[in-house]
C-alpha atoms as a printed R data frame, in Angstrom:
    type eleno elety resid chain resno       x       y      z
1   ATOM     1    CA   MET     A     1 165.899 136.775 18.834
2   ATOM     2    CA   PRO     A     2 168.429 135.721 21.500
3   ATOM     3    CA   ALA     A     3 171.712 137.567 21.785
4   ATOM     4    CA   LEU     A     4 174.583 136.009 19.880
5   ATOM     5    CA   ASP     A     5 177.492 134.670 21.940
6   ATOM     6    CA   PRO     A     6 180.772 135.961 20.425
7   ATOM     7    CA   THR     A     7 182.871 133.058 21.755
8   ATOM     8    CA   PRO     A     8 183.148 130.047 19.457
9   ATOM     9    CA   PRO     A     9 182.190 126.683 20.900
10  ATOM    10    CA   PRO     A    10 185.020 124.242 21.680
11  ATOM    11    CA   ALA     A    11 185.877 121.977 18.756
12  ATOM    12    CA   ASP     A    12 184.572 118.896 20.573
13  ATOM    13    CA   ALA     A    13 181.357 120.531 21.850
14  ATOM    14    CA   VAL     A    14 177.997 119.537 20.457
15  ATOM    15    CA   VAL     A    15 176.330 122.691 19.183
16  ATOM    16    CA   PRO     A    16 172.531 122.456 19.428
17  ATOM    17    CA   VAL     A    17 170.821 123.417 16.198
18  ATOM    18    CA   ASP     A    18 168.789 126.166 17.867
19  ATOM    19    CA   ALA     A    19 172.010 127.780 19.170
20  ATOM    20    CA   LEU     A    20 173.092 128.524 15.609
21  ATOM    21    CA   PRO     A    21 172.075 131.922 14.246
22  ATOM    22    CA   THR     A    22 170.119 130.312 11.399
23  ATOM    23    CA   ASP     A    23 167.585 133.128 11.220
24  ATOM    24    CA   THR     A    24 170.402 135.647 10.961
25  ATOM    25    CA   LEU     A    25 172.203 133.558  8.349
26  ATOM    26    CA   ARG     A    26 168.961 133.293  6.405
27  ATOM    27    CA   LEU     A    27 168.614 137.082  6.552
28  ATOM    28    CA   LEU     A    28 172.064 137.503  5.041
29  ATOM    29    CA   ALA     A    29 171.252 135.032  2.257
30  ATOM    30    CA   ASP     A    30 168.884 137.532  0.632
31  ATOM    31    CA   PRO     A    31 170.772 139.347 -2.162
32  ATOM    32    CA   LEU     A    32 169.411 142.814 -1.355
33  ATOM    33    CA   ARG     A    33 170.062 142.457  2.374
34  ATOM    34    CA   ALA     A    34 173.570 141.190  1.638
35  ATOM    35    CA   THR     A    35 174.077 144.266 -0.556
36  ATOM    36    CA   LEU     A    36 172.814 146.537  2.234
37  ATOM    37    CA   VAL     A    37 175.195 144.913  4.716
38  ATOM    38    CA   GLY     A    38 178.061 145.382  2.254
39  ATOM    39    CA   LEU     A    39 177.211 149.051  1.752
40  ATOM    40    CA   LEU     A    40 176.857 149.655  5.486
41  ATOM    41    CA   ALA     A    41 180.210 147.979  6.091
42  ATOM    42    CA   ARG     A    42 181.809 150.842  4.158
43  ATOM    43    CA   GLU     A    43 179.953 153.754  5.757
44  ATOM    44    CA   THR     A    44 176.917 154.896  7.719
45  ATOM    45    CA   LEU     A    45 174.072 155.667  5.299
46  ATOM    46    CA   CYS     A    46 170.476 156.857  5.373
47  ATOM    47    CA   THR     A    47 167.623 155.206  3.517
48  ATOM    48    CA   CYS     A    48 167.841 157.660  0.609
49  ATOM    49    CA   HIS     A    49 171.506 156.733  0.058
50  ATOM    50    CA   LEU     A    50 170.629 153.034  0.109
51  ATOM    51    CA   VAL     A    51 167.814 153.617 -2.413
52  ATOM    52    CA   ASP     A    52 170.254 155.457 -4.708
53  ATOM    53    CA   GLU     A    53 172.917 152.755 -4.376
54  ATOM    54    CA   THR     A    54 170.629 149.764 -4.911
55  ATOM    55    CA   GLY     A    55 167.801 151.070 -7.088
56  ATOM    56    CA   ALA     A    56 165.296 149.364 -4.761
57  ATOM    57    CA   SER     A    57 162.215 151.212 -3.535
58  ATOM    58    CA   GLN     A    58 162.280 153.100 -0.242
59  ATOM    59    CA   THR     A    59 159.602 150.789  1.160
60  ATOM    60    CA   ASN     A    60 161.610 147.709  0.206
61  ATOM    61    CA   ILE     A    61 164.806 149.111  1.747
62  ATOM    62    CA   SER     A    62 162.948 150.075  4.937
63  ATOM    63    CA   ASN     A    63 161.461 146.589  5.276
64  ATOM    64    CA   HIS     A    64 164.871 144.969  4.866
65  ATOM    65    CA   LEU     A    65 166.443 147.399  7.353
66  ATOM    66    CA   ARG     A    66 163.688 146.579  9.856
67  ATOM    67    CA   LEU     A    67 164.613 142.884  9.629
68  ATOM    68    CA   LEU     A    68 168.335 143.600  9.922
69  ATOM    69    CA   ARG     A    69 167.702 145.824 12.948
70  ATOM    70    CA   GLY     A    70 165.528 143.147 14.537
71  ATOM    71    CA   ALA     A    71 168.365 140.647 14.155
72  ATOM    72    CA   GLY     A    72 170.776 143.086 15.788
73  ATOM    73    CA   LEU     A    73 172.939 143.452 12.672
74  ATOM    74    CA   VAL     A    74 172.152 147.109 12.027
75  ATOM    75    CA   ALA     A    75 171.723 150.063 14.380
76  ATOM    76    CA   ALA     A    76 169.643 153.156 13.607
77  ATOM    77    CA   GLU     A    77 170.883 156.628 14.497
78  ATOM    78    CA   PRO     A    78 168.361 159.479 14.176
79  ATOM    79    CA   HIS     A    79 169.870 162.677 12.797
80  ATOM    80    CA   GLY     A    80 167.374 165.471 12.298
81  ATOM    81    CA   ARG     A    81 164.640 164.293  9.949
82  ATOM    82    CA   TYR     A    82 166.786 161.437  8.647
83  ATOM    83    CA   THR     A    83 167.750 158.136 10.190
84  ATOM    84    CA   TYR     A    84 171.210 156.826  9.471
85  ATOM    85    CA   TYR     A    85 172.022 153.137  9.631
86  ATOM    86    CA   ARG     A    86 175.286 151.534 10.605
87  ATOM    87    CA   LEU     A    87 176.454 147.956 10.687
88  ATOM    88    CA   ARG     A    88 177.075 146.422 14.126
89  ATOM    89    CA   PRO     A    89 180.423 144.612 13.716
90  ATOM    90    CA   GLU     A    90 180.043 142.710 17.001
91  ATOM    91    CA   ALA     A    91 176.979 140.916 15.595
92  ATOM    92    CA   LEU     A    92 178.936 139.870 12.501
93  ATOM    93    CA   ARG     A    93 181.828 138.724 14.692
94  ATOM    94    CA   ALA     A    94 179.428 136.527 16.668
95  ATOM    95    CA   ILE     A    95 178.212 134.896 13.449
96  ATOM    96    CA   ALA     A    96 181.798 134.490 12.263
97  ATOM    97    CA   ALA     A    97 182.758 132.897 15.594
98  ATOM    98    CA   THR     A    98 179.928 130.397 15.275
99  ATOM    99    CA   LEU     A    99 180.942 129.535 11.714
100 ATOM   100    CA   THR     A   100 184.617 129.268 12.751
101 ATOM   101    CA   GLY     A   101 183.652 126.855 15.527
102 ATOM   102    CA   LEU     A   102 181.726 124.733 13.029
103 ATOM   103    CA   ALA     A   103 184.675 124.774 10.603
104 ATOM   104    CA   GLU     A   104 186.998 123.597 13.387
105 ATOM   105    CA   ARG     A   105 184.592 120.779 14.252
106 ATOM   106    CA   ALA     A   106 184.398 119.793 10.574
107 ATOM   107    CA   GLU     A   107 188.205 119.742 10.327
108 ATOM   108    CA   ALA     A   108 188.419 117.584 13.451
109 ATOM   109    CA   ALA     A   109 185.755 115.232 12.085
110 ATOM   110    CA   GLY     A   110 187.582 115.053  8.752
111 ATOM   111    CA   SER     A   111 190.846 114.040 10.396
112 ATOM   112    CA   ALA     A   112 189.015 111.502 12.598
113 ATOM   113    CA   GLU     A   113 187.317 110.110  9.497
114 ATOM   114    CA   SER     A   114 190.651 109.430  7.816
115 ATOM   115    CA   THR     A   115 191.652 107.280 10.807
116 ATOM   116    CA   GLY     A   116 188.501 105.189 10.491
117 ATOM   117    CA   ASN     A   117 186.545 106.873 13.273
118 ATOM   118    CA   ARG     A   118 183.081 106.739 11.681
119 ATOM   119    CA   ARG     A   119 179.683 106.166 13.195
120 ATOM   120    CA   PRO     A   120 178.459 102.692 12.271
121 ATOM   121    CA   CYS     A   121 175.219 102.365 10.327
């Protein structure tokens, strides 16, 4: 997966569809992964803590963490026989910047629409 650019695109820029972190957004749409991200936003936790907090199986948690790590959202930190996981805030900021840029474009398009600036059919 390509690295996420933390700077939002200009409001008038055309953002190519493949530049959007759609795979990452899709990852966060899963309820269990969203719960894991929420828990890791509060503190660094190991798999056993995440199992206790969510009630999901260790295998299920590990599979979800593998996906989150692959997307660059979560970092693993070995500590003895345990591995602790922490959320990478810079990855979330990059997603937020992309969404903010899209919101700004939508606002600009909305104000242009009220002045009659629409694409003809």
